[in-house]
Amino acid sequence: IGWSGKAFLSTSCCPKVCIVGSGPAGFYTAQHLIKARQDVEVDIYERLPVPFGLVRFGVAPDHPEVKNVINTFTQTAKHSRCSFYGNVNVGKDVTVGELQQAYHAVVLSYGAEGNRRVGVPGEDLRGVYSAKDFVGWYNGLPSCRELSPDLSCETAVILGQGNVALDVARILLSPLDTLKKTDITQPALEALAESQVRKVLIVGRRGPMQVACTIKELREMVNLPGTRPEMVAADFEGVPEALKDLPRPRKRLTELLMKTAMEVPGDKELERRKNATKIWGFRFYRSPTEIFADPSHSRTAGIRLAVNRLEGSGERAQAVLTGEVEDVSCGLVISSIGYKSLPIDPSVPFDSRRAIVPNSVGRVHQAAGLYCSGWLKTGPTGVIATTMNNSFDTARSLLEDVDSGTLDISTGKPGSQIVSMLLEERGVKPVTFSDWEKIDSLEMRKGEVCGKPREKLLTVEEMLKVART
Amino acid sequence: MGLTLRLSRVIPDCRSCPLYRFKGCVDNTAGSQRRGSFDNLRTINRHLQTSICLYQAEEGSSNAEDPDDVVNVVYIDRSGKRIPVKAKVGDNILYLAHKHGIDLEGACEASLACSTCHVYVNSAHFDKLPEPEEREDDMLDMAPMLQENSRLGCQIILTPDLDGIELTLPKVTRNFYVDGHVPKPH
């Protein structure tokens, strides 16, 4: 690199830890480390000028309580032994190797920015989007700003039956009056105001007892004003009998799903459904095989679904093709079959099959001083609470290693001193947490004007401009 | 739906809280959804936060202890250590834990949008608690190591007949099922 490590050694031997990624994984790891030892200093690096990762860009706009966790993260960021450096692209502006030289330990918590492809013809047609991009679009993720999804069709098909699929369905069908009061972006609000989508099918390979969503989100769909459910009763064959053996969470979820699909509603609910103008429903035992184009527009006009049957039961049930197919007309296909982590630095071991960094309880294999937490560690499933436990586990592993001497903290490390120098040489100017607070205040002030909690800035350029004021 | 969101966002369901003073403290403006949700609150909620910061404010706890008001609570932390605490009628189990430096997370700030304040309640007192509302049950379903005596700490408000209640923090397991699989209790 051209600098002598010794010249910059700090005299203290307090452990210095670097965390890459400022979403829940990064912040919960930092929180645990700072609380556990009075001498640990933590620096969090984030590629965007703004922190909080999926809490800001993934959690649905109509779930503001879930975002309360930002208050916890803010306290961590403002702790005297924690520093935030936004606008730093690890892997490009500074390498993981350089970070490892500067810090006693590096924790990779940069999540999953890619998505699993469906792998069928027609996947790249206009009108076909990944849920990751669609969610990023309505949540103001700068890289998704140009998505401009075409909502001028009546039917939308969502592939996947997890919480992200339900979020997308709910945002597509929510009354505009509800969305207007959230932090959904202005362009998304305008697009949804013009949307002609009236029917949303949420399609899964397997059956009702394998849905990956959770009951809170299902209940929100059931109670969504202006909508009514429409499902296929035959899909629930065998389900009532299997209920009694299910563990509580799966049982309650399946009961609600069954009730919604099959129970004859009371008068009040019948009336409500009669007045509903929008329809939603799960479709089971269906796998996509091809997405068709409308010849005159080269956008999607429909999707071919192969019909499955189940082999085995419970979580391990497998979908097996029957040979039958079914074609569904639709103008919008959103694939919600999972996010995927990407490798950001060739020096970091990466398991491309599972798309995670290989590790044992957060300790990266064959890489001393390197740890990982969050989705990068375990794969892209779980809610914030899951990630919290996961991150605390990694922090514990790191602390164990300090205590046992596996992680050597006897020599001081320069930490951010040297990294700041490298970044300056490379023309990269980090955004501090107080810089973010300027962006935060501006967004909230802009939001107040139109009755929203905030009006998000939509480009990195705008964010940096405000950060530098 | 909007109103429910606001009411539930910061403190537990007011209807189940015996204390009148909690009713007036919910901020109804759009600003309540911002960071600093505790801006306009006058209750003990205001300074509560993460396990990092030591609870400093003493509002909500009177110095003149009315013996009828005192509720003895025992927290059993993740290492099995018993931590007896003198609390008051109306105290919230989550915020009480924070006040005494017990590491019970409350990521969503008592708005029934997470399960990080999951606790086990001792059998003698479990049945004395009011039934959980549907929304609490929905979030409990997400908690790892769910047991028959599981509750969310943010929904437990102390009453005189809960004197002696014991709350055990679930041990965090290394074998965490990230696919949401909840092991059957045994």
XYZ file of C-alpha atoms in Angstrom:
655
model
C 0.000 0.000 0.000
C 2.880 2.332 0.625
C 2.447 3.176 4.229
C 4.254 1.705 7.096
C 1.826 0.278 9.589
C 4.063 1.239 12.479
C 4.018 4.937 11.682
C 0.305 5.142 12.422
C -0.085 2.810 15.352
C -2.142 4.306 18.087
C -0.697 3.863 21.522
C -3.834 2.417 23.025
C -4.674 -1.208 22.418
C -8.423 -0.842 22.461
C -10.029 -3.283 20.055
C -11.097 -1.585 16.841
C -13.796 -3.236 14.798
C -14.976 -2.330 11.341
C -18.492 -3.196 10.205
C -19.423 -3.182 6.526
C -23.108 -2.359 6.030
C -25.410 -0.181 8.115
C -28.625 -2.159 8.087
C -30.013 -4.036 11.107
C -27.192 -6.588 11.002
C -24.488 -3.946 11.116
C -26.144 -1.896 13.820
C -27.108 -4.786 16.065
C -23.583 -6.194 15.825
C -22.207 -2.775 16.742
C -24.667 -2.377 19.605
C -23.698 -5.683 21.161
C -19.965 -5.070 20.872
C -20.129 -1.584 22.341
C -22.232 -2.736 25.243
C -20.090 -5.774 26.021
C -16.734 -4.041 26.373
C -16.007 -0.483 27.461
C -12.960 -0.260 25.210
C -14.321 -1.451 21.851
C -14.522 1.150 19.099
C -16.717 0.424 16.130
C -16.714 2.064 12.695
C -19.626 1.340 10.358
C -19.102 1.781 6.617
C -22.059 2.117 4.264
C -22.113 2.416 0.484
C -25.046 4.822 0.317
C -24.989 8.284 1.903
C -27.902 7.156 4.097
C -27.936 4.435 6.750
C -30.320 1.686 7.880
C -30.441 -0.588 4.864
C -33.659 -2.554 4.461
C -35.311 -0.777 7.366
C -35.389 2.243 5.094
C -35.582 0.507 1.723
C -37.310 -2.804 2.418
C -39.874 -2.418 5.177
C -43.207 -1.438 3.632
C -44.250 2.228 3.896
C -47.433 1.231 5.729
C -45.413 -0.542 8.452
C -43.962 2.487 10.241
C -43.834 0.749 13.644
C -41.371 -1.763 12.281
C -39.118 1.204 11.483
C -39.058 2.318 15.128
C -35.897 0.290 15.418
C -34.172 3.235 13.708
C -34.297 5.020 17.059
C -32.228 2.235 18.599
C -29.758 2.348 15.724
C -29.498 6.130 15.980
C -28.503 5.842 19.629
C -25.795 3.370 18.660
C -24.521 5.588 15.864
C -24.292 8.548 18.209
C -22.429 6.617 20.874
C -18.975 8.019 21.525
C -17.348 4.738 20.539
C -19.223 4.377 17.261
C -18.688 6.218 13.988
C -20.661 6.071 10.768
C -19.040 6.560 7.361
C -21.557 6.727 4.522
C -20.828 7.015 0.809
C -17.985 4.493 1.059
C -18.069 1.559 -1.337
C -16.167 -1.316 0.264
C -14.658 -3.397 -2.494
C -14.180 -0.386 -4.717
C -13.144 2.671 -2.632
C -11.325 0.537 -0.089
C -10.692 -3.181 -0.083
C -11.578 -5.653 2.618
C -7.864 -6.431 2.863
C -7.094 -2.792 3.617
C -9.816 -2.772 6.270
C -8.351 -5.892 7.836
C -4.985 -4.178 8.083
C -6.525 -1.124 9.677
C -8.779 -2.885 12.202
C -8.475 -5.815 14.602
C -11.604 -7.332 13.152
C -13.905 -6.759 10.205
C -17.562 -7.790 10.233
C -19.275 -8.102 6.865
C -22.968 -7.214 7.173
C -23.797 -5.969 3.729
C -26.833 -8.122 3.176
C -28.308 -9.327 -0.086
C -28.590 -6.839 -2.913
C -29.180 -9.307 -5.711
C -32.188 -11.456 -6.413
C -32.851 -15.028 -7.421
C -33.880 -15.261 -11.018
C -36.893 -17.360 -11.930
C -34.993 -18.741 -14.931
C -37.825 -18.871 -17.474
C -38.151 -17.423 -20.973
C -39.693 -13.967 -21.002
C -38.264 -12.981 -17.649
C -36.715 -9.859 -19.141
C -39.851 -8.578 -20.865
C -41.299 -5.205 -19.973
C -43.842 -5.704 -17.230
C -41.733 -8.317 -15.415
C -39.907 -7.146 -12.303
C -38.229 -8.625 -9.285
C -39.964 -7.840 -6.007
C -36.619 -6.540 -4.775
C -36.643 -3.873 -7.480
C -40.349 -3.137 -7.119
C -39.991 -2.672 -3.364
C -36.827 -0.627 -3.892
C -38.766 1.530 -6.338
C -41.642 2.396 -3.991
C -39.222 2.840 -1.107
C -36.878 5.214 -2.882
C -33.780 3.081 -3.352
C -31.694 5.221 -5.731
C -30.738 2.318 -8.008
C -34.443 1.521 -8.591
C -35.570 5.015 -9.399
C -35.875 4.389 -13.132
C -37.950 1.217 -12.800
C -41.187 2.949 -13.927
C -43.266 -0.214 -13.640
C -46.154 -0.475 -16.067
C -49.344 -0.672 -13.999
C -51.755 -0.303 -16.914
C -53.099 -3.843 -16.775
C -55.885 -5.467 -14.835
C -54.151 -8.555 -13.501
C -50.841 -8.884 -11.701
C -49.197 -12.201 -10.893
C -46.749 -12.359 -7.997
C -44.474 -15.407 -7.878
C -43.690 -16.393 -4.298
C -45.775 -16.393 -1.134
C -43.529 -14.836 1.487
C -43.954 -11.542 3.314
C -42.346 -9.569 0.516
C -44.925 -10.985 -1.923
C -47.689 -9.910 0.436
C -46.167 -6.465 0.851
C -46.189 -6.030 -2.928
C -49.793 -7.258 -3.197
C -50.872 -4.928 -0.435
C -49.160 -1.880 -1.888
C -50.683 -2.642 -5.311
C -54.195 -2.829 -3.870
C -54.152 -0.425 -0.908
C -56.532 2.528 -0.957
C -54.612 5.582 -2.037
C -55.765 7.499 1.017
C -53.809 5.094 3.192
C -50.657 5.264 1.101
C -50.757 9.057 0.923
C -49.920 9.309 4.614
C -46.881 7.041 4.468
C -43.285 7.604 3.407
C -43.886 5.920 0.038
C -42.135 7.953 -2.653
C -44.028 10.592 -4.587
C -43.406 8.998 -8.013
C -44.692 5.651 -6.699
C -47.776 7.325 -5.271
C -48.467 8.975 -8.618
C -47.978 5.728 -10.509
C -50.273 3.856 -8.132
C -52.904 6.579 -8.478
C -53.004 5.775 -12.208
C -52.769 2.023 -11.695
C -55.373 -0.154 -13.375
C -54.415 -3.265 -11.447
C -57.569 -4.764 -9.951
C -56.630 -8.394 -9.417
C -53.521 -9.802 -7.789
C -52.674 -13.505 -7.762
C -50.012 -14.680 -5.339
C -48.620 -17.882 -6.795
C -46.637 -20.635 -5.050
C -45.186 -23.991 -6.066
C -46.523 -25.822 -3.076
C -49.648 -25.791 -0.948
C -51.367 -23.755 1.780
C -49.309 -25.362 4.517
C -46.048 -24.299 2.942
C -46.670 -20.555 2.542
C -43.690 -18.583 3.773
C -45.585 -15.492 4.835
C -46.597 -14.802 8.445
C -49.984 -14.263 9.984
C -49.719 -10.526 10.553
C -49.235 -9.887 6.837
C -51.968 -12.344 5.851
C -54.389 -10.657 8.211
C -53.609 -7.313 6.612
C -54.608 -8.686 3.209
C -57.794 -10.208 4.614
C -58.702 -6.860 6.173
C -57.597 -4.666 3.270
C -60.412 -2.197 2.555
C -61.967 -2.324 -0.888
C -60.729 -5.846 -1.620
C -62.114 -9.338 -1.492
C -60.367 -12.733 -1.466
C -60.840 -15.276 -4.211
C -59.228 -18.679 -3.872
C -59.669 -22.253 -5.026
C -61.305 -24.383 -2.336
C -59.930 -27.592 -3.871
C -56.407 -26.389 -3.055
C -57.255 -26.938 0.598
C -58.028 -30.627 0.323
C -56.436 -32.498 3.219
C -55.622 -29.325 5.106
C -58.340 -29.374 7.792
C -57.304 -32.900 8.770
C -53.636 -31.946 9.083
C -54.262 -28.908 11.298
C -54.172 -30.589 14.670
C -50.586 -31.764 14.292
C -49.191 -28.401 13.303
C -47.072 -26.279 15.634
C -48.877 -23.184 16.873
C -47.572 -20.558 14.426
C -48.235 -22.711 11.359
C -51.603 -23.795 12.762
C -52.880 -20.269 13.339
C -51.670 -19.160 9.933
C -53.250 -22.110 8.137
C -56.520 -21.652 10.022
C -56.761 -18.049 8.893
C -55.918 -18.954 5.319
C -58.493 -21.733 5.281
C -61.148 -19.556 6.838
C -60.539 -16.844 4.274
C -60.640 -19.261 1.358
C -63.485 -21.520 2.357
C -65.706 -20.211 5.103
C -69.054 -18.782 4.075
C -68.910 -15.181 5.280
C -71.491 -13.544 7.540
C -73.814 -10.849 6.216
C -71.575 -7.946 7.069
C -68.567 -9.512 5.362
C -70.689 -10.552 2.379
C -71.780 -6.946 1.961
C -68.197 -5.740 2.249
C -67.065 -8.216 -0.393
C -69.907 -7.240 -2.701
C -68.715 -3.644 -2.624
C -65.066 -4.518 -3.140
C -63.568 -3.431 -6.448
C -60.290 -5.298 -6.115
C -59.534 -8.984 -5.844
C -56.597 -10.894 -4.389
C -55.922 -14.573 -3.839
C -53.302 -17.263 -3.366
C -52.888 -19.807 -6.134
C -51.210 -23.010 -5.064
C -49.330 -25.876 -6.713
C -48.186 -23.717 -9.627
C -44.662 -23.163 -11.022
C -43.905 -20.666 -13.812
C -42.483 -22.162 -16.997
C -42.748 -19.265 -19.442
C -43.763 -15.635 -19.593
C -45.483 -14.658 -22.852
C -45.052 -11.465 -24.773
C -47.811 -9.452 -26.300
C -46.549 -9.351 -29.922
C -47.411 -5.737 -30.558
C -45.906 -4.307 -27.402
C -43.134 -6.701 -26.464
C -44.360 -6.544 -22.897
C -45.790 -9.391 -20.933
C -49.295 -10.586 -21.758
C -49.457 -13.752 -19.727
C -47.690 -16.531 -17.902
C -47.706 -20.298 -18.259
C -47.916 -22.167 -14.964
C -47.132 -25.853 -14.564
C -49.391 -27.706 -12.174
C -47.714 -29.514 -9.274
C -48.598 -32.063 -6.697
C -46.892 -32.479 -3.342
C -44.645 -35.301 -2.262
C -44.137 -35.421 1.451
C -45.638 -32.985 3.892
C -44.844 -30.063 6.112
C -41.812 -27.883 5.590
C -40.047 -30.575 3.588
C -42.823 -31.190 1.081
C -41.612 -31.109 -2.507
C -43.453 -29.894 -5.573
C -43.529 -32.447 -8.376
C -44.750 -31.695 -11.921
C -47.934 -33.404 -13.037
C -47.601 -32.501 -16.708
C -50.627 -30.222 -16.705
C -50.283 -26.535 -17.431
C -52.431 -23.472 -17.004
C -52.099 -20.123 -18.766
C -52.961 -16.887 -16.956
C -53.394 -13.556 -18.719
C -51.631 -10.739 -16.938
C -49.744 -7.561 -17.698
C -47.543 -7.508 -14.634
C -45.374 -10.278 -13.207
C -43.429 -9.699 -10.014
C -41.047 -12.417 -8.919
C -40.677 -12.591 -5.162
C -38.664 -15.763 -4.764
C -35.812 -14.469 -2.700
C -32.994 -11.978 -2.429
C -29.406 -13.077 -2.958
C -26.069 -11.945 -1.561
C -23.271 -11.019 -3.957
C -19.508 -11.222 -3.462
C -18.001 -7.731 -3.126
C -14.322 -8.527 -2.756
C -12.397 -11.406 -4.317
C -10.362 -11.865 -1.165
C -13.425 -12.857 0.831
C -14.498 -16.525 0.699
C -17.921 -16.838 -0.933
C -20.158 -19.858 -1.377
C -21.847 -19.176 -4.708
C -24.190 -22.107 -4.423
C -25.751 -20.878 -1.213
C -24.861 -17.228 -1.931
C -23.450 -16.624 1.544
C -20.040 -16.126 3.079
C -19.074 -19.517 4.523
C -18.868 -19.253 8.291
C -19.339 -20.921 11.646
C -21.385 -18.828 14.049
C -20.265 -15.729 12.194
C -16.556 -16.595 11.981
C -15.622 -16.599 8.296
C -13.938 -19.844 7.268
C -10.233 -19.639 6.539
C -10.077 -15.927 7.261
C -8.778 -14.837 10.648
C -10.225 -11.588 11.922
C -13.118 -11.717 9.467
C -16.715 -12.154 10.587
C -20.157 -11.842 9.076
C -23.662 -11.154 10.345
C -27.163 -10.813 8.969
C -28.359 -12.206 5.676
C -24.835 -12.490 4.317
C -24.219 -15.022 7.074
C -27.365 -17.107 7.025
C -29.115 -16.410 3.738
C -31.842 -13.859 3.011
C -34.719 -14.890 5.259
C -35.983 -13.625 8.552
C -37.335 -10.433 10.036
C -35.468 -7.778 11.982
C -35.691 -9.801 15.196
C -34.084 -12.771 13.457
C -31.231 -10.600 12.252
C -30.856 -9.166 15.723
C -30.239 -12.591 17.264
C -27.981 -13.523 14.390
C -25.897 -10.365 14.865
C -25.647 -10.778 18.615
C -24.335 -14.296 17.953
C -21.609 -12.971 15.670
C -20.678 -10.288 18.171
C -20.416 -12.970 20.852
C -18.114 -15.037 18.654
C -15.897 -12.028 18.100
C -15.778 -11.248 21.822
C -15.019 -14.882 22.643
C -12.118 -14.704 20.220
C -10.797 -11.566 21.918
C -11.048 -13.227 25.329
C -9.343 -16.410 24.163
C -6.592 -14.593 22.335
C -7.625 -16.001 18.950
C -8.206 -12.404 17.951
C -5.021 -10.566 18.857
C -5.643 -7.073 20.182
C -2.246 -6.631 21.845
C -0.989 -4.298 19.121
C -2.856 -1.094 18.433
C -4.467 -0.533 15.048
C -4.959 2.769 13.234
C -8.605 2.157 12.291
C -10.358 5.056 10.657
C -7.228 7.187 10.755
C -5.679 5.217 7.934
C -8.925 4.527 6.085
C -9.809 8.226 6.003
C -6.403 8.917 4.528
C -6.840 6.293 1.832
C -10.316 7.559 0.973
C -9.091 11.140 0.715
C -6.274 10.057 -1.609
C -8.913 8.361 -3.746
C -11.241 11.343 -3.818
C -13.929 9.747 -1.677
C -15.578 11.943 0.925
C -17.495 9.997 3.584
C -20.847 11.156 4.910
C -20.888 11.387 8.704
C -23.871 10.639 10.887
C -24.526 14.331 11.459
C -24.440 14.793 7.691
C -27.151 12.121 7.491
C -29.121 14.047 10.108
C -29.260 17.007 7.724
C -30.747 14.707 5.074
C -33.086 13.248 7.696
C -34.331 16.690 8.806
C -34.876 17.852 5.261
C -36.847 14.725 4.373
C -39.047 15.134 7.424
C -39.651 18.813 6.718
C -40.585 18.042 3.114
C -42.903 15.290 4.345
C -44.658 17.529 6.823
C -45.803 19.762 3.978
C -47.856 16.921 2.496
C -48.851 15.021 5.618
C -46.236 12.292 5.267
C -43.637 11.250 7.852
C -40.960 12.108 5.299
C -40.462 12.764 1.625
C -37.374 10.762 0.699
C -34.593 12.141 -1.462
C -34.376 9.871 -4.478
C -30.847 10.209 -5.802
C -27.381 9.859 -4.371
C -26.507 13.252 -5.875
C -29.274 15.021 -3.971
C -28.326 13.218 -0.771
C -24.683 14.226 -1.091
C -25.608 17.800 -1.909
C -27.610 18.088 1.304
C -24.967 16.235 3.307
C -22.341 18.769 2.240
C -24.322 21.862 3.235
C -56.431 1.326 10.623
C -54.428 4.505 10.850
C -55.673 5.256 14.335
C -54.868 1.794 15.555
C -51.368 2.171 14.250
C -50.851 5.377 16.168
C -52.287 4.125 19.406
C -50.318 0.975 19.343
C -47.115 2.452 18.171
C -45.533 3.552 21.363
C -47.313 1.995 24.297
C -49.393 -1.100 24.762
C -53.135 -1.117 24.195
C -54.483 1.624 26.463
C -57.696 -0.256 27.031
C -55.837 -2.866 29.041
C -53.903 -0.362 31.086
C -55.362 0.448 34.472
C -53.824 3.843 34.593
C -55.647 6.853 33.264
C -52.514 8.864 32.779
C -51.335 6.703 29.905
C -54.376 7.571 27.870
C -53.503 11.134 27.163
C -49.990 10.682 26.002
C -50.223 9.479 22.437
C -49.181 12.010 19.859
C -51.696 12.079 17.046
C -49.915 14.169 14.490
C -48.055 12.902 11.486
C -44.916 13.824 13.346
C -45.374 10.946 15.719
C -44.077 8.570 13.137
C -40.710 10.194 13.083
C -37.643 9.336 14.945
C -37.981 10.862 18.365
C -41.348 9.264 18.834
C -40.949 10.144 22.454
C -40.791 13.877 21.699
C -44.211 14.754 22.936
C -44.646 12.106 25.567
C -44.694 12.876 29.212
C -44.417 9.332 30.476
C -41.576 7.038 31.362
C -41.532 6.017 27.687
C -39.639 9.141 26.905
C -36.142 8.126 27.859
C -36.347 4.460 27.344
C -34.205 2.998 24.718
C -31.600 0.488 23.934
C -29.809 -1.713 26.311
C -26.741 0.453 25.819
C -27.871 3.516 27.562
C -28.466 3.503 31.229
C -31.893 4.623 32.100
C -31.496 7.972 33.753
C -34.788 9.692 34.191
C -36.742 8.989 37.286
C -40.113 10.264 36.149
C -42.817 7.716 36.632
C -41.322 6.427 39.868
C -42.385 8.328 42.913
C -40.060 8.689 45.840
C -42.840 8.388 48.330
C -43.455 4.672 47.979
C -47.010 3.770 48.666
C -46.736 0.138 49.799
C -50.003 -0.673 48.016
C -48.415 0.551 44.842
C -45.316 -1.634 45.051
C -45.121 -4.749 42.918
C -42.212 -7.098 43.396
C -40.869 -8.450 40.126
C -38.055 -10.879 39.439
C -36.274 -10.979 36.097
C -34.226 -14.052 35.294
C -31.662 -13.041 32.727
C -30.231 -15.147 29.957
C -27.467 -16.498 32.163
C -29.993 -17.626 34.759
C -29.232 -14.847 37.216
C -32.183 -13.689 39.314
C -32.657 -9.919 39.429
C -35.305 -8.774 41.903
C -36.843 -5.407 41.141
C -39.251 -3.210 43.081
C -41.777 -1.860 40.624
C -45.070 -0.018 40.794
C -48.601 -0.689 39.670
C -48.859 0.477 36.078
C -45.235 -0.206 35.175
C -44.607 -1.844 31.841
C -42.410 -4.955 31.942
C -40.321 -3.929 28.926
C -39.576 -0.407 30.111
C -39.036 -1.630 33.648
C -36.375 -4.004 32.333
C -34.635 -1.149 30.519
C -34.764 0.956 33.651
C -32.842 -1.751 35.462
C -30.335 -2.485 32.720
C -31.809 -5.854 31.799
C -31.137 -6.724 28.163
C -34.649 -7.103 26.865
C -34.801 -5.547 23.408
C -37.857 -3.623 22.304
C -37.099 -2.988 18.675
C -40.549 -1.720 17.669
C -41.049 0.279 20.887
C -44.068 -1.645 22.147
C -46.118 -1.342 18.991
C -46.689 -5.088 18.422
C -44.514 -5.148 15.334
C -41.719 -7.420 16.555
C -41.081 -10.179 19.067
C -37.837 -9.009 20.592
C -39.323 -8.473 24.066
C -40.385 -12.114 24.337
C -40.395 -13.428 27.928
C -41.581 -16.533 29.769
C -43.956 -15.883 32.653
C -43.875 -18.121 35.730
C -46.888 -20.412 35.942
C -48.262 -18.953 39.173
C -48.789 -15.601 37.500
C -49.269 -16.538 33.864
C -52.983 -17.172 34.290
C -53.462 -13.864 36.083
C -52.528 -11.943 32.963
C -55.310 -10.788 30.673
C -55.563 -12.841 27.474
C -53.263 -11.603 24.744
C -55.000 -9.720 21.962
C -54.832 -11.266 18.518
C -52.029 -8.949 17.407
C -49.815 -10.028 20.297
C -50.444 -13.690 19.451
C -49.536 -12.976 15.842
C -46.178 -11.534 16.873
C -45.553 -14.262 19.460
C -45.825 -16.762 16.615
C -42.604 -15.248 15.275
C -40.655 -15.650 18.513
C -38.046 -18.401 18.630
C -38.429 -20.984 21.447
C -42.114 -20.220 21.877
C -43.608 -21.883 24.946
C -47.033 -22.144 26.518
C -46.063 -19.425 28.990
C -44.652 -17.003 26.422
C -45.775 -13.379 26.362
C -44.454 -10.120 24.949
C -42.996 -8.025 27.760
C -44.272 -4.775 26.287
C -47.845 -5.950 26.775
C -47.567 -6.769 30.460
C -48.690 -3.937 32.741
C -48.260 -4.523 36.456
C -51.276 -4.793 38.703
C -51.284 -5.576 42.456
C -52.117 -9.245 41.903
C -48.976 -9.692 39.807
C -46.820 -9.194 42.894
C -44.071 -11.789 42.820
C -44.211 -12.287 39.057
C -41.086 -13.828 37.524
C -40.041 -13.182 33.964
C -37.437 -15.334 32.308
C -35.577 -14.104 29.262
C -35.332 -16.863 26.649
C -31.812 -18.195 26.255
C -30.524 -17.237 22.847
C -29.717 -20.388 21.057
C -26.826 -20.809 18.678
C -28.927 -23.249 16.696
C -31.284 -20.659 15.400
C -33.710 -21.723 12.703
C -33.613 -18.960 10.175
C -36.262 -20.456 7.984
C -38.776 -19.628 10.668
C -39.133 -23.227 11.755
C -40.331 -23.291 15.328
C -39.279 -26.462 17.127
C -42.104 -28.323 18.833
C -41.993 -27.799 22.595
C -40.887 -30.896 24.455
